[in-house]
């Protein structure tokens, strides 16, 4: 029989609960259900043929014993020891096809103006500057033909892209975004476009990353094939076929004396792990500080460390801190994807400055000169075989140049103690057969599981750090998401291997305790404690900020129910906005600025890109940062204003049903959290009903009718 797989089940869930869920949510009576295998927060349930897909759709995201579960259609639990990896390969392909299909649909469905408005493209561009740089690559700066301000776009630093001619849609180059400013955008490409001077207007489009998908697939296939080696042993632990083992902790002094007891315990657990360990770091608990201590201590033991993250931002955060401690660390990856102040320590730039490569560049120059001489037509007849000899000599010079470049790369990699890279940026052509004593993956919960297997395949031990109660991996395909592709390796292991291999960081240094409290109750079993340095701090405590009702209270919820703050679908788009709610956000932001709060201390978050664009237009002159939840992951501000947008008679909440996103948004605030939303719409979901009740219990709930300047 086919089956439906349920994951993230609460410990107290039994078979009777599952039968009742199948009947009530999926419409399948208990007498038609086959064998149920229930173990470690996961269930495999045999169902009649044809039911697996509809049940997975009906049950995915359903709440059972206070926890939202994941459901997907799959093979029975005993279908094979590598069934999980096989399923990931299938879902990876489904996701890759969805990415490609989206690009095709956008190009066919949207006009250039619509594609630009959706954030996937920039059109009507002219080239304003070209220069060489970035390890032999070229930089092209583009601006609007009107030389005006660039619109909001998803093309951020490091984004893969294609550059095309507007006239004939011909792809002139592929590259990545190097820099983006108010009125121009710079891209890095391997070579300059041919006949660029003949093209009047250009267009930039986001591109899918085919290399990333290929590397993930190869990593999964390598893990499946492994026999009798360290990868095979790690695979069996990560698939739950063997239990993780730990050595006796060693008594070592901390390099960072400021670590608290739980951070020290997490480092000790990770260092003693023979296979895998998890560091669970809720918002503001110093997860990356803990990870840096772990890496530095491993280096002191003589170990080689691979430090990874799912995004360039996550890797740069680690990289910057390791450089600060003067560790011998090298950053892999395209320099354009690295923060400008860190690019000097990337492999490409270190290679460019290496003495061997300086000589190699001279050899290349000499070789090209020989090729030109051999091709030149002269009046005097050359000696027989002279041209052939010149070409042969040029080829030898180029071979010597390549050898010198390879030597430089090998020397730099061999002398580094730590290599930093994104999980999908680990290039076999660069790393060769290198292995590492320890692989550390920070922000592991933001990576789909296949990405982590790339690093796993090169390490003897693995430590994952993250928080599976914040943003999950980004998945475009609904089918892949239903199949479990949005469940990170960290989240799966947290459920499967239990507390023995996991350490929770419970002291947070960011939020006022009133801001922290609801998140702690809902997502962390009330385990978080606010450090004394943050527990009572307020906006009014900041220099130059006046004390008033707005700045002297850490929490505020403004309810717009019944005031006509209706949401609407963005014209010519798929996103939503709420104009009157945006006006109220502007009123509150201006009040904060008038009280003396500085623009860089204020963040405005909304789940909808259309609302972010609208707010950006309304607050253009204020320099206040405005973004969607994803843009604020890993960030913090003294005050966060959240515009929830949804307001409708049907109680539809859309993106807001992903509660982890709301957790991220709320926990970016240090001293003040101000939320604006429609309780009548939001309270249809039990989570938001509890959230509003929490604000009421704290005396922080107000209606929009109480506002002196209601828009």
XYZ file of C-alpha atoms in Angstrom:
711
model
C 0.000 0.000 0.000
C 1.138 3.587 -0.532
C 1.552 5.669 2.575
C 1.434 9.167 3.958
C 4.308 10.333 6.149
C 3.698 12.659 9.097
C 6.560 14.471 10.813
C 7.037 16.960 13.666
C 4.553 15.041 15.831
C 4.339 15.900 19.534
C 5.767 13.198 21.853
C 2.348 12.337 23.292
C 0.694 11.612 19.921
C -0.646 8.048 19.678
C -2.209 5.916 16.954
C -5.724 6.829 18.094
C -4.866 10.510 17.572
C -3.648 9.769 14.059
C -6.770 7.777 13.145
C -8.962 10.629 14.394
C -6.877 13.156 12.401
C -7.160 11.108 9.204
C -10.923 10.904 9.628
C -11.640 14.504 10.637
C -9.117 16.367 8.440
C -8.636 13.951 5.565
C -11.993 12.206 5.338
C -10.494 8.703 5.513
C -12.336 6.411 7.977
C -10.244 4.322 10.327
C -11.384 0.975 8.886
C -9.619 1.818 5.611
C -6.269 2.677 7.241
C -3.504 0.077 7.053
C -0.398 -0.344 9.195
C 0.810 2.611 11.278
C 4.505 2.891 12.169
C 5.042 5.569 14.847
C 8.509 6.503 16.114
C 10.419 9.610 17.204
C 7.952 12.282 16.116
C 7.400 10.590 12.748
C 4.635 8.298 11.483
C 4.289 6.178 8.343
C 0.643 5.312 7.650
C -0.495 2.909 4.934
C -3.516 4.258 3.040
C -5.586 3.122 0.045
C -4.124 3.762 -3.390
C -4.955 7.253 -4.626
C -5.404 8.678 -1.123
C -1.759 9.506 -0.361
C -1.663 12.783 -2.322
C -4.958 14.218 -1.090
C -4.184 13.265 2.530
C -0.745 14.872 2.356
C -2.352 18.085 1.088
C -5.105 18.033 3.728
C -2.832 17.218 6.686
C 0.232 19.307 5.868
C 0.271 22.189 8.346
C -2.600 20.786 10.430
C -2.407 21.318 14.188
C -2.204 18.252 16.424
C -1.699 18.579 20.186
C -0.627 22.211 19.761
C 1.980 21.525 17.093
C 1.753 22.061 13.333
C 2.733 18.859 11.559
C 4.306 18.200 8.159
C 2.791 15.636 5.789
C 3.947 14.172 2.498
C 3.164 11.186 0.297
C 5.907 8.580 0.196
C 7.009 4.990 0.205
C 6.515 2.825 3.303
C 9.029 3.265 6.112
C 10.775 -0.025 5.263
C 11.127 0.734 1.537
C 14.913 0.847 1.838
C 17.656 2.201 4.060
C 18.293 5.127 1.708
C 14.655 5.945 0.953
C 15.054 9.357 2.600
C 17.976 10.325 0.353
C 16.164 9.029 -2.723
C 13.168 11.146 -1.809
C 15.386 14.215 -1.390
C 16.848 13.693 -4.870
C 13.338 13.555 -6.302
C 12.233 16.677 -4.415
C 15.403 18.508 -5.440
C 14.510 17.861 -9.067
C 10.915 19.007 -8.458
C 12.206 22.241 -6.914
C 14.709 22.785 -9.737
C 11.946 22.421 -12.311
C 9.780 24.884 -10.373
C 12.592 27.448 -10.380
C 13.088 27.063 -14.120
C 9.357 27.176 -14.781
C 8.983 30.373 -12.788
C 11.663 32.060 -14.881
C 9.954 30.926 -18.093
C 6.511 32.024 -16.900
C 7.779 35.424 -15.891
C 9.414 35.990 -19.258
C 6.238 34.921 -21.087
C 3.578 36.313 -18.795
C 4.988 39.673 -17.799
C 5.842 42.658 -19.873
C 9.229 44.261 -19.116
C 7.519 46.854 -16.899
C 5.571 44.157 -15.024
C 8.692 42.012 -14.541
C 10.485 45.022 -13.118
C 7.583 45.812 -10.794
C 7.585 42.211 -9.558
C 11.241 42.689 -8.604
C 12.683 40.039 -10.949
C 14.138 42.417 -13.555
C 15.596 45.838 -14.204
C 14.884 47.299 -17.654
C 15.824 50.343 -19.748
C 19.413 50.284 -18.495
C 22.511 51.836 -20.013
C 26.152 50.971 -19.293
C 27.821 53.884 -17.521
C 31.164 52.307 -16.629
C 33.327 49.225 -17.239
C 36.490 48.155 -15.463
C 38.618 45.111 -14.717
C 38.733 43.687 -11.221
C 37.733 40.919 -8.862
C 40.236 38.229 -9.673
C 40.281 38.593 -13.441
C 36.557 39.297 -13.806
C 35.001 42.467 -15.211
C 32.709 44.976 -13.536
C 29.903 46.641 -15.471
C 27.962 49.498 -13.906
C 24.447 50.114 -15.240
C 21.895 52.833 -14.560
C 18.455 53.792 -15.762
C 18.388 55.609 -19.096
C 16.712 58.460 -17.219
C 19.508 58.335 -14.595
C 16.748 58.191 -11.998
C 16.443 56.091 -8.845
C 16.346 52.313 -9.304
C 13.030 50.694 -8.308
C 12.690 48.076 -5.569
C 14.182 44.813 -6.819
C 15.065 41.282 -5.712
C 18.409 41.705 -7.465
C 20.626 42.030 -4.416
C 24.384 41.721 -4.002
C 25.371 38.176 -4.958
C 22.214 37.390 -6.952
C 22.817 35.325 -10.127
C 21.651 37.142 -13.245
C 21.635 37.352 -17.030
C 22.389 40.516 -18.978
C 20.443 40.801 -22.224
C 20.056 43.272 -25.042
C 16.603 44.869 -24.959
C 16.464 44.964 -28.757
C 16.855 41.249 -29.493
C 16.703 39.538 -26.034
C 20.131 38.044 -26.753
C 21.966 36.902 -23.605
C 25.171 38.921 -23.588
C 26.620 37.673 -20.288
C 25.901 35.773 -17.095
C 27.160 37.005 -13.764
C 26.252 38.179 -10.288
C 25.356 41.496 -8.669
C 28.504 43.093 -7.286
C 27.066 46.275 -5.789
C 23.730 48.089 -5.719
C 23.162 51.746 -4.972
C 20.265 54.162 -5.201
C 20.809 55.028 -8.866
C 23.061 52.300 -10.266
C 23.843 48.612 -10.062
C 27.208 46.944 -10.712
C 27.530 43.388 -11.986
C 30.553 41.077 -12.203
C 30.935 38.943 -15.351
C 33.620 36.593 -16.651
C 34.027 38.585 -19.868
C 32.752 41.804 -21.357
C 29.802 41.498 -23.777
C 30.733 41.470 -27.458
C 29.899 44.654 -29.360
C 28.602 46.315 -26.175
C 28.986 49.732 -27.790
C 26.369 48.815 -30.420
C 23.648 48.074 -27.845
C 21.524 50.996 -26.722
C 19.505 49.488 -23.862
C 20.075 46.548 -21.541
C 18.015 44.409 -19.201
C 18.962 42.413 -16.070
C 16.983 39.340 -14.974
C 17.298 37.069 -11.962
C 18.628 33.658 -12.970
C 18.320 30.241 -11.372
C 21.486 28.614 -10.032
C 21.851 25.318 -11.931
C 25.299 24.606 -10.456
C 23.870 24.665 -6.940
C 21.260 22.013 -7.797
C 23.864 19.846 -9.482
C 26.191 19.947 -6.456
C 23.370 19.026 -4.091
C 22.319 16.067 -6.210
C 25.898 14.815 -6.477
C 26.304 15.073 -2.694
C 23.173 12.983 -2.079
C 24.208 10.371 -4.628
C 27.689 10.215 -3.107
C 26.183 9.609 0.328
C 23.975 6.823 -1.030
C 26.944 5.086 -2.699
C 29.269 5.363 0.314
C 30.442 2.025 1.716
C 32.934 1.358 4.500
C 34.183 4.948 4.863
C 33.560 7.869 7.180
C 30.796 9.263 4.970
C 28.931 5.940 5.212
C 29.213 6.054 9.017
C 28.006 9.650 9.198
C 25.181 8.891 6.782
C 23.913 6.086 9.004
C 23.913 8.413 12.024
C 22.163 11.235 10.171
C 19.525 8.826 8.838
C 18.856 7.481 12.339
C 20.237 3.998 11.687
C 23.007 4.497 14.276
C 23.055 6.595 17.433
C 25.500 9.506 17.677
C 28.450 8.949 20.010
C 30.293 11.354 22.281
C 33.730 11.310 23.885
C 34.317 12.384 27.466
C 34.405 16.223 27.565
C 37.873 17.717 27.965
C 38.573 20.386 30.553
C 39.582 23.339 28.366
C 39.659 27.038 29.094
C 37.376 29.253 27.012
C 39.044 31.613 24.557
C 36.123 34.017 25.026
C 35.741 34.628 28.738
C 32.354 36.278 28.197
C 30.503 33.065 27.313
C 27.677 32.102 29.663
C 27.203 28.624 31.140
C 24.934 27.334 28.377
C 27.186 28.644 25.624
C 30.128 26.881 27.272
C 28.092 23.684 27.552
C 27.189 23.884 23.855
C 30.852 24.251 22.860
C 31.807 21.349 25.134
C 29.087 19.130 23.661
C 30.113 20.000 20.092
C 33.793 19.349 20.758
C 33.026 15.970 22.329
C 30.758 14.846 19.460
C 32.194 12.005 17.389
C 29.486 12.301 14.750
C 27.037 15.186 15.053
C 25.862 17.833 17.508
C 23.197 20.541 17.353
C 23.438 24.039 18.827
C 19.921 25.472 19.118
C 20.181 29.254 19.251
C 16.900 31.205 19.606
C 16.954 34.935 18.750
C 19.557 37.010 20.564
C 21.168 34.100 22.434
C 24.652 34.482 20.933
C 24.580 31.465 18.635
C 27.235 32.771 16.250
C 29.446 33.819 19.174
C 29.210 30.232 20.399
C 29.989 28.826 16.953
C 33.075 31.054 16.620
C 34.355 29.808 19.988
C 33.823 26.218 18.830
C 35.757 26.784 15.593
C 38.649 28.519 17.339
C 38.907 25.775 19.974
C 38.896 23.092 17.266
C 41.764 24.907 15.516
C 43.717 24.984 18.794
C 43.413 21.196 18.796
C 45.126 21.124 15.404
C 41.962 20.483 13.408
C 41.074 21.759 9.945
C 37.602 23.318 9.934
C 35.069 23.909 7.173
C 32.741 26.751 8.235
C 29.562 27.017 6.144
C 26.194 28.697 5.956
C 23.280 28.637 3.509
C 23.711 32.288 2.512
C 26.593 34.623 1.840
C 25.390 36.849 4.671
C 25.578 33.970 7.157
C 29.062 33.002 5.967
C 30.331 36.595 5.983
C 29.123 36.974 9.565
C 31.273 34.006 10.628
C 34.158 35.040 8.386
C 34.277 38.583 9.765
C 34.373 37.402 13.361
C 37.095 34.849 12.666
C 39.197 37.510 10.939
C 38.684 39.741 13.966
C 40.322 37.026 16.092
C 43.251 36.808 13.626
C 42.485 33.235 12.628
C 44.042 31.852 9.453
C 40.840 31.783 7.453
C 40.090 31.973 3.721
C 36.750 32.751 2.119
C 35.758 30.683 -0.917
C 33.238 31.817 -3.519
C 32.696 34.626 -5.992
C 34.168 37.866 -4.557
C 31.083 39.785 -5.711
C 29.025 37.785 -3.228
C 31.236 38.808 -0.306
C 30.891 42.029 1.693
C 33.221 44.678 0.198
C 35.291 45.061 3.348
C 36.022 41.313 3.403
C 36.838 40.720 -0.263
C 40.581 41.095 0.262
C 40.644 37.746 2.096
C 38.753 35.774 -0.528
C 40.637 33.032 -2.335
C 40.418 34.865 -5.668
C 41.955 38.054 -4.323
C 44.635 36.261 -2.279
C 45.610 34.332 -5.401
C 45.814 37.569 -7.417
C 48.333 38.984 -4.891
C 50.437 35.812 -4.691
C 53.990 36.114 -6.061
C 53.569 33.025 -8.252
C 50.475 34.503 -9.871
C 52.197 37.818 -10.574
C 54.764 35.805 -12.510
C 51.976 33.803 -14.170
C 50.338 37.016 -15.405
C 53.651 38.033 -17.033
C 53.914 34.617 -18.694
C 50.369 34.984 -20.082
C 51.232 38.425 -21.437
C 54.348 37.045 -23.143
C 52.388 34.092 -24.554
C 49.739 36.358 -26.072
C 52.481 38.472 -27.645
C 53.977 35.351 -29.241
C 50.585 34.290 -30.602
C 50.156 37.747 -32.157
C 53.636 37.626 -33.723
C 52.947 34.166 -35.148
C 49.726 35.404 -36.737
C 51.186 38.644 -38.107
C 51.721 38.999 -41.839
C 55.119 40.505 -42.693
C 56.908 41.380 -45.900
C 59.881 39.223 -45.030
C 59.251 35.518 -45.344
C 59.716 33.882 -41.919
C 62.136 31.043 -41.395
C 60.558 27.587 -42.011
C 58.824 26.403 -38.845
C 59.303 29.740 -37.045
C 55.606 30.390 -36.581
C 55.015 26.858 -35.348
C 57.843 27.285 -32.838
C 56.405 30.584 -31.592
C 52.991 29.013 -31.072
C 54.544 26.025 -29.297
C 56.535 28.332 -27.019
C 53.390 30.337 -26.256
C 51.544 27.164 -25.290
C 54.373 26.189 -22.931
C 54.235 29.634 -21.324
C 50.475 29.291 -20.798
C 50.957 25.820 -19.279
C 53.555 27.242 -16.896
C 51.165 30.056 -15.989
C 48.377 27.598 -15.174
C 50.766 25.520 -13.083
C 51.870 28.566 -11.105
C 48.232 29.612 -10.515
C 47.372 26.091 -9.314
C 50.388 26.130 -6.983
C 49.250 29.436 -5.506
C 45.744 28.104 -4.874
C 47.097 24.941 -3.247
C 49.462 26.918 -1.019
C 46.750 29.289 0.190
C 44.299 26.473 0.924
C 46.921 24.285 2.609
C 48.112 27.031 4.962
C 44.600 28.034 6.087
C 43.152 26.505 9.256
C 39.579 27.433 8.326
C 37.798 27.640 4.996
C 34.522 29.571 4.838
C 31.948 29.045 2.081
C 28.252 28.722 1.445
C 27.112 25.107 1.517
C 26.376 25.121 -2.209
C 29.544 27.109 -2.963
C 31.857 24.190 -2.181
C 33.502 23.569 -5.550
C 35.180 20.201 -6.149
C 37.390 21.820 -8.772
C 38.836 24.119 -6.095
C 38.860 21.812 -3.076
C 39.933 18.630 -4.822
C 39.956 15.699 -2.397
C 40.413 17.810 0.745
C 38.700 16.608 3.897
C 38.114 18.385 7.202
C 38.125 17.249 10.802
C 35.042 19.353 11.494
C 32.304 20.943 9.395
C 30.245 23.656 11.098
C 27.051 24.837 9.406
C 25.663 28.056 10.899
C 22.044 29.088 10.219
C 21.543 25.444 9.219
C 17.751 25.701 9.492
C 17.658 28.053 6.502
C 19.257 25.438 4.258
C 17.338 22.661 2.566
C 18.749 19.318 3.642
C 20.563 18.484 0.367
C 22.705 21.601 0.750
C 24.046 20.366 4.082
C 25.060 17.001 2.615
C 27.675 18.780 0.456
C 29.571 19.757 3.631
C 28.825 16.431 5.350
C 30.599 14.624 2.522
C 33.883 16.374 3.310
C 33.979 16.087 7.106
C 34.636 13.605 9.873
C 32.273 15.375 12.275
C 29.413 17.833 11.786
C 27.964 20.533 14.024
C 24.734 22.244 12.979
C 23.754 25.573 14.539
C 20.407 27.248 14.027
C 16.842 27.686 15.181
C 14.090 25.619 13.581
C 11.506 27.971 15.117
C 12.588 30.744 12.746
C 12.615 30.915 8.946
C 12.681 27.537 7.182
C 14.419 26.951 3.841
C 12.865 28.860 0.963
C 10.988 26.432 -1.294
C 9.162 27.499 -4.471
C 7.441 24.226 -5.335
C 4.292 23.414 -3.360
C 4.799 19.755 -4.237
C 8.367 19.786 -2.894
C 7.210 21.550 0.274
C 4.498 18.940 0.831
C 7.127 16.257 0.380
C 9.230 17.665 3.211
C 11.774 19.692 1.255
C 11.218 22.655 3.581
C 12.312 20.568 6.583
C 15.966 21.283 7.287
C 18.473 18.658 8.367
C 18.674 20.445 11.734
C 14.914 20.232 12.271
C 14.764 16.577 11.290
C 17.657 15.652 13.581
C 16.237 17.699 16.457
C 13.132 15.512 16.278
C 14.955 12.240 15.566
C 18.022 12.107 17.838
C 16.565 14.017 20.777
C 18.255 16.038 23.510
C 21.414 13.916 23.823
C 23.023 15.670 20.849
C 21.367 19.092 21.249
C 22.142 22.051 23.489
C 19.700 24.972 23.812
C 21.097 28.465 24.354
C 18.590 30.030 26.748
C 19.970 33.452 27.757
C 19.098 36.177 25.269
C 20.837 39.541 25.122
C 18.655 41.404 22.623
C 15.044 41.863 23.716
C 13.277 43.523 26.586
C 11.762 40.668 28.579
C 8.221 41.761 27.624
C 9.114 41.429 23.926
C 10.755 38.065 24.539
C 7.993 36.572 26.664
C 5.412 35.574 24.041
C 7.989 34.077 21.686
C 9.510 32.127 24.564
C 6.109 30.720 25.567
C 4.998 29.815 22.049
C 8.189 28.523 20.471
C 10.702 27.641 23.197
C 8.653 26.084 26.019
C 9.161 29.203 28.163
C 12.879 28.405 28.399
C 14.324 31.809 27.466
C 15.654 34.230 30.051
C 16.498 37.867 29.333
C 19.957 38.893 30.463
C 20.083 41.811 32.904
C 21.643 43.995 30.199
C 18.492 43.721 28.070
C 15.625 42.735 30.368
C 14.356 46.254 31.078
C 15.906 48.532 28.467
C 13.549 50.969 26.701
C 13.688 53.439 23.841
C 13.478 56.253 26.373
C 16.827 55.086 27.804
C 18.643 55.917 24.554
C 20.559 59.210 24.403
C 18.503 62.020 22.927
C 15.183 60.127 23.029
C 12.319 61.847 24.846
C 10.330 59.822 27.373
C 6.669 59.563 26.370
C 3.966 56.920 26.014
C 5.490 55.671 22.775
C 9.100 55.371 23.967
C 8.491 54.253 27.560
C 6.558 51.062 26.799
C 8.202 47.988 25.208
C 5.022 46.547 23.652
C 2.120 47.937 21.659
C -0.555 46.384 19.454
C -2.858 48.723 17.504
C -6.067 46.994 16.410
C -7.586 48.300 13.160
C -10.706 46.064 13.250
C -13.855 47.843 12.105
C -12.017 50.940 10.874
C -12.108 50.183 7.168
C -8.408 49.327 6.878
C -9.071 46.875 4.054
C -6.365 44.908 2.273
C -6.174 44.810 -1.514
C -4.310 42.900 -4.205
C -1.511 44.897 -5.782
C -2.419 46.097 -9.272
C -0.724 43.908 -11.895
C 0.842 41.782 -9.166
C 0.356 38.844 -6.824
C 1.234 40.565 -3.547
C -1.045 42.359 -1.081
C -1.060 45.779 0.510
C -3.110 47.819 2.967
C -3.019 51.540 2.217
C -4.594 52.879 5.414
C -2.442 50.579 7.542
C 0.596 51.930 5.686
C -0.532 55.464 6.512
C -0.751 54.524 10.195
C 2.769 53.059 10.049
C 3.974 56.391 8.668
C 2.266 58.246 11.546
C 3.985 56.030 14.141
C 7.383 56.188 12.459
C 7.192 59.983 12.304
C 6.259 60.041 15.987
C 9.310 57.923 16.807
C 11.548 60.226 14.787
C 10.027 63.279 16.503
C 10.824 61.699 19.883
C 14.491 61.528 18.932
C 14.833 57.946 17.726
C 17.373 57.888 14.889
C 16.333 56.434 11.482
C 18.930 53.589 11.580
C 17.417 52.471 14.903
C 13.988 51.864 13.325
C 12.949 48.853 11.244
C 9.609 48.353 9.499
C 8.701 44.756 8.663
C 5.791 43.387 6.662
C 5.131 39.921 5.236
C 4.144 41.340 1.835
C 6.512 42.791 -0.774
C 3.765 45.081 -2.109
C 3.334 46.646 1.341
C 7.099 47.027 1.631
C 7.172 48.871 -1.689
C 4.269 51.116 -0.667
C 5.908 51.945 2.655
C 9.198 52.612 0.873
C 7.475 55.227 -1.279
C 5.798 56.861 1.719
C 8.937 56.889 3.912
C 11.472 57.571 1.173
C 12.950 60.648 2.821
C 13.195 59.166 6.325
C 16.036 56.639 5.689
C 14.173 54.130 7.869
C 14.866 50.527 6.802
C 11.826 48.732 5.374
C 11.787 45.108 4.259
C 9.979 41.785 4.275
C 10.591 39.234 7.018
C 13.266 37.426 4.996
C 15.284 40.610 4.679
C 15.441 41.034 8.464
C 16.454 37.453 9.321
C 19.536 37.619 11.545
C 19.141 41.387 12.035
C 17.953 43.585 14.897
C 16.753 47.159 15.499
C 16.022 49.188 18.613
C 12.377 49.435 17.508
C 10.459 47.268 15.081
C 7.120 48.289 13.557
C 5.225 45.369 11.990
C 2.478 45.913 9.422
C 0.468 42.676 9.226
C -1.616 43.846 6.209
C -4.378 41.205 6.220
C -7.892 42.566 6.800
C -10.820 40.753 5.204
C -14.226 39.320 6.053
C -13.169 35.709 5.429
C -10.432 35.585 8.060
C -7.833 34.741 5.377
C -4.299 35.352 6.669
C -2.098 33.962 3.851
C 1.630 34.252 4.603
C 0.860 34.940 8.237
C -0.048 31.278 8.702
C 3.700 30.551 8.633
C 4.093 31.299 12.318
C 7.870 31.042 12.224
C 7.962 34.160 10.052
C 5.993 36.041 12.669
C 8.437 34.789 15.297
C 11.315 36.198 13.257
C 9.598 39.561 12.799
C 8.763 40.024 16.482
C 12.199 39.013 17.744
C 14.112 41.598 15.688
C 13.114 44.272 18.248
C 15.399 45.232 21.110
C 13.531 47.922 23.078
C 10.146 48.395 21.376
C 7.793 46.149 19.403
C 4.823 47.856 17.724
C 2.403 45.661 15.754
C -0.500 46.891 13.645
C -3.234 44.543 12.455
C -6.903 43.634 12.260
C -7.862 41.417 15.221
C -11.118 40.322 13.564
C -9.140 38.772 10.688
C -6.129 37.595 12.680
C -8.011 35.956 15.566
C -9.408 33.303 13.236
C -6.035 31.647 13.840
C -5.537 30.480 17.472
C -1.926 31.679 17.476
C -2.869 35.283 16.736
C -5.750 35.112 19.192
C -3.195 34.174 21.869
C -0.837 36.912 20.649
C -3.471 39.637 20.969
C -4.509 38.294 24.380
C -0.859 38.499 25.455
C -0.691 42.181 24.491
C -3.928 42.778 26.406
C -2.532 41.066 29.506
C 0.485 43.368 29.336
C -1.700 46.479 29.016
C -0.263 47.007 25.529
C -3.430 46.600 23.434
C -5.069 49.665 21.866
C -7.589 50.236 19.114
C -6.995 52.556 16.195
C -9.859 54.707 17.458
C -7.650 55.730 20.387
C -5.015 57.174 18.050
C -4.795 60.964 18.083
C -3.773 60.997 14.419
C -5.708 58.147 12.894
C -5.189 58.293 9.116
